[in-house]
């Protein structure tokens, strides 16, 4: 697992969007530009946005990986999460289980987390007043 800090200033406009279409080539090209210099030479296979809002009930995610039979097999060798909106110190942290070790990564806008597709992970309850948003994708490195 690796973590990076990414300049997300060009994603500010997404915070107020009710829905976000991540399937288009324009969005993916824009996104790859954001990652340039941090994660280069990648082919994105699947991408989606998670939007979490605290409305008085728990909103955490169960343990899962992106290669699980229950959630469906996604393409690629790696999964990545880029946090781009939300309040820090309000939960929404990422727990990652690697080689029997549990690591908690604190939610921080602009943090990019990359791990192998089969890595089990979950998100803790988020209690912020603003929506917590992450761009998630699976990918392979290309040469």
C-alpha positions as a LaTeX table, in Angstrom:
\begin{tabular}{lrrr}
\hline
Residue & $x$ (\AA) & $y$ (\AA) & $z$ (\AA) \\
\hline
Unk1 & 0.00 & 0.00 & 0.00 \\
Unk2 & 1.20 & 3.49 & $-0.84$ \\
Unk3 & $-0.18$ & 6.93 & $-0.02$ \\
Unk4 & 0.43 & 10.19 & $-1.86$ \\
Unk5 & $-0.68$ & 13.80 & $-1.64$ \\
Unk6 & $-2.34$ & 15.10 & $-4.81$ \\
Unk7 & $-3.29$ & 18.65 & $-5.84$ \\
Unk8 & $-7.10$ & 18.47 & $-5.99$ \\
Unk9 & $-7.79$ & 22.18 & $-6.52$ \\
Unk10 & $-9.17$ & 21.50 & $-10.01$ \\
Unk11 & $-11.80$ & 19.13 & $-8.49$ \\
Unk12 & $-13.38$ & 21.82 & $-6.29$ \\
Unk13 & $-16.32$ & 22.21 & $-8.70$ \\
Unk14 & $-17.33$ & 18.57 & $-8.08$ \\
Unk15 & $-18.15$ & 19.17 & $-4.40$ \\
Unk16 & $-21.52$ & 20.75 & $-5.23$ \\
Unk17 & $-22.50$ & 18.44 & $-8.07$ \\
Unk18 & $-25.48$ & 16.18 & $-7.22$ \\
Unk19 & $-24.08$ & 13.40 & $-9.43$ \\
Unk20 & $-20.73$ & 12.88 & $-11.11$ \\
Unk21 & $-20.22$ & 11.05 & $-14.41$ \\
Unk22 & $-16.82$ & 9.38 & $-14.28$ \\
Unk23 & $-17.26$ & 7.23 & $-17.37$ \\
Unk24 & $-16.48$ & 9.85 & $-20.01$ \\
Unk25 & $-13.08$ & 10.17 & $-21.68$ \\
Unk26 & $-12.89$ & 13.87 & $-20.80$ \\
Unk27 & $-13.16$ & 13.16 & $-17.08$ \\
Unk28 & $-10.63$ & 10.33 & $-17.22$ \\
Unk29 & $-8.14$ & 12.47 & $-19.18$ \\
Unk30 & $-8.61$ & 15.28 & $-16.64$ \\
Unk31 & $-8.12$ & 12.83 & $-13.80$ \\
Unk32 & $-4.95$ & 11.33 & $-15.31$ \\
Unk33 & $-3.54$ & 14.91 & $-15.55$ \\
Unk34 & $-4.16$ & 15.35 & $-11.81$ \\
Unk35 & $-2.23$ & 12.15 & $-11.10$ \\
Unk36 & 0.67 & 13.05 & $-13.43$ \\
Unk37 & 3.94 & 13.05 & $-11.58$ \\
Unk38 & 2.41 & 11.05 & $-8.73$ \\
Unk39 & 1.17 & 7.96 & $-10.57$ \\
Unk40 & 2.21 & 7.82 & $-14.22$ \\
Unk41 & 1.71 & 5.31 & $-17.03$ \\
Unk42 & $-1.57$ & 3.82 & $-15.90$ \\
Unk43 & $-4.64$ & 2.47 & $-17.64$ \\
Unk44 & $-7.82$ & 3.06 & $-15.66$ \\
Unk45 & $-10.34$ & 0.22 & $-16.01$ \\
Unk46 & $-13.21$ & 0.93 & $-13.61$ \\
Unk47 & $-14.02$ & 4.17 & $-11.80$ \\
Unk48 & $-16.74$ & 5.39 & $-9.49$ \\
Unk49 & $-17.43$ & 8.09 & $-6.92$ \\
Unk50 & $-18.51$ & 7.40 & $-3.35$ \\
Unk51 & $-20.53$ & 10.17 & $-1.74$ \\
Unk52 & $-21.21$ & 9.84 & 1.97 \\
Unk53 & $-23.41$ & 12.17 & 4.00 \\
Unk54 & $-24.12$ & 11.83 & 7.71 \\
Unk55 & $-27.87$ & 11.86 & 8.27 \\
Unk56 & $-28.07$ & 10.50 & 11.82 \\
Unk57 & $-27.42$ & 6.87 & 10.93 \\
Unk58 & $-24.18$ & 4.94 & 10.57 \\
Unk59 & $-22.76$ & 5.07 & 7.06 \\
Unk60 & $-19.69$ & 2.89 & 7.33 \\
Unk61 & $-18.72$ & 0.23 & 4.81 \\
Unk62 & $-18.18$ & $-3.45$ & 5.57 \\
Unk63 & $-14.90$ & $-5.26$ & 4.91 \\
Unk64 & $-14.51$ & $-5.92$ & 1.19 \\
Unk65 & $-12.02$ & $-6.00$ & $-1.64$ \\
Unk66 & $-12.46$ & $-5.19$ & $-5.30$ \\
Unk67 & $-11.90$ & $-8.79$ & $-6.39$ \\
Unk68 & $-14.57$ & $-10.38$ & $-4.18$ \\
Unk69 & $-17.14$ & $-12.71$ & $-5.74$ \\
Unk70 & $-19.97$ & $-10.96$ & $-3.84$ \\
Unk71 & $-19.10$ & $-7.46$ & $-5.08$ \\
Unk72 & $-18.06$ & $-8.60$ & $-8.54$ \\
Unk73 & $-14.68$ & $-8.88$ & $-10.15$ \\
Unk74 & $-13.21$ & $-5.59$ & $-11.26$ \\
Unk75 & $-10.45$ & $-5.32$ & $-13.84$ \\
Unk76 & $-6.88$ & $-4.41$ & $-12.98$ \\
Unk77 & $-4.16$ & $-5.27$ & $-10.52$ \\
Unk78 & $-4.55$ & $-2.19$ & $-8.29$ \\
Unk79 & $-7.29$ & $-0.19$ & $-6.60$ \\
Unk80 & $-7.01$ & 3.46 & $-5.64$ \\
Unk81 & $-8.98$ & 5.97 & $-3.60$ \\
Unk82 & $-8.61$ & 9.74 & $-3.92$ \\
Unk83 & $-10.37$ & 11.76 & $-1.22$ \\
Unk84 & $-11.37$ & 15.16 & $-2.61$ \\
Unk85 & $-14.19$ & 16.51 & $-0.41$ \\
Unk86 & $-15.31$ & 16.29 & 3.18 \\
Unk87 & $-14.40$ & 17.38 & 6.69 \\
Unk88 & $-11.29$ & 16.10 & 8.39 \\
Unk89 & $-11.43$ & 14.69 & 11.94 \\
Unk90 & $-15.05$ & 13.58 & 11.42 \\
Unk91 & $-14.38$ & 9.92 & 10.64 \\
Unk92 & $-14.55$ & 8.39 & 7.19 \\
Unk93 & $-11.09$ & 6.91 & 7.73 \\
Unk94 & $-9.89$ & 3.91 & 5.75 \\
Unk95 & $-8.96$ & 0.64 & 7.48 \\
Unk96 & $-6.72$ & $-1.62$ & 5.40 \\
Unk97 & $-5.84$ & $-5.24$ & 6.22 \\
Unk98 & $-2.51$ & $-6.33$ & 4.74 \\
Unk99 & $-0.63$ & $-9.49$ & 5.72 \\
Unk100 & $-2.62$ & $-9.73$ & 8.94 \\
Unk101 & $-1.79$ & $-6.13$ & 9.94 \\
Unk102 & $-4.51$ & $-3.50$ & 10.33 \\
Unk103 & $-3.64$ & 0.04 & 9.27 \\
Unk104 & $-5.95$ & 3.05 & 9.71 \\
Unk105 & $-5.48$ & 5.92 & 7.27 \\
Unk106 & $-6.99$ & 9.18 & 8.47 \\
Unk107 & $-9.29$ & 10.97 & 6.03 \\
Unk108 & $-7.49$ & 13.90 & 4.44 \\
Unk109 & $-8.55$ & 15.82 & 1.35 \\
Unk110 & $-6.06$ & 15.25 & $-1.47$ \\
Unk111 & $-4.81$ & 11.92 & $-0.15$ \\
Unk112 & $-4.44$ & 9.14 & $-2.72$ \\
Unk113 & $-4.22$ & 5.56 & $-1.46$ \\
Unk114 & $-3.14$ & 2.70 & $-3.76$ \\
Unk115 & $-3.24$ & $-0.99$ & $-2.87$ \\
Unk116 & $-3.50$ & $-4.37$ & $-4.63$ \\
Unk117 & $-7.02$ & $-5.16$ & $-5.86$ \\
Unk118 & $-7.45$ & $-8.13$ & $-3.51$ \\
Unk119 & $-6.63$ & $-6.08$ & $-0.36$ \\
Unk120 & $-9.45$ & $-6.03$ & 2.20 \\
Unk121 & $-10.52$ & $-2.57$ & 3.36 \\
Unk122 & $-13.43$ & $-0.68$ & 4.92 \\
Unk123 & $-14.42$ & 2.89 & 5.73 \\
Unk124 & $-15.37$ & 4.05 & 9.22 \\
Unk125 & $-18.48$ & 6.10 & 10.03 \\
Unk126 & $-18.31$ & 9.68 & 8.73 \\
Unk127 & $-20.08$ & 12.34 & 10.81 \\
Unk128 & $-19.20$ & 15.55 & 8.97 \\
Unk129 & $-21.80$ & 18.11 & 7.93 \\
Unk130 & $-20.40$ & 18.36 & 4.39 \\
Unk131 & $-20.47$ & 15.43 & 1.97 \\
Unk132 & $-17.41$ & 13.18 & 2.00 \\
Unk133 & $-16.44$ & 12.32 & $-1.57$ \\
Unk134 & $-13.89$ & 9.97 & $-3.02$ \\
Unk135 & $-12.95$ & 8.99 & $-6.53$ \\
Unk136 & $-12.22$ & 5.27 & $-6.69$ \\
Unk137 & $-10.66$ & 3.41 & $-9.58$ \\
Unk138 & $-8.95$ & 0.21 & $-10.60$ \\
Unk139 & $-5.95$ & 0.26 & $-12.89$ \\
Unk140 & $-2.84$ & $-1.39$ & $-14.27$ \\
Unk141 & 0.56 & 0.12 & $-14.85$ \\
Unk142 & 1.47 & 0.24 & $-18.55$ \\
Unk143 & 4.80 & 0.72 & $-20.26$ \\
\hline
\end{tabular}
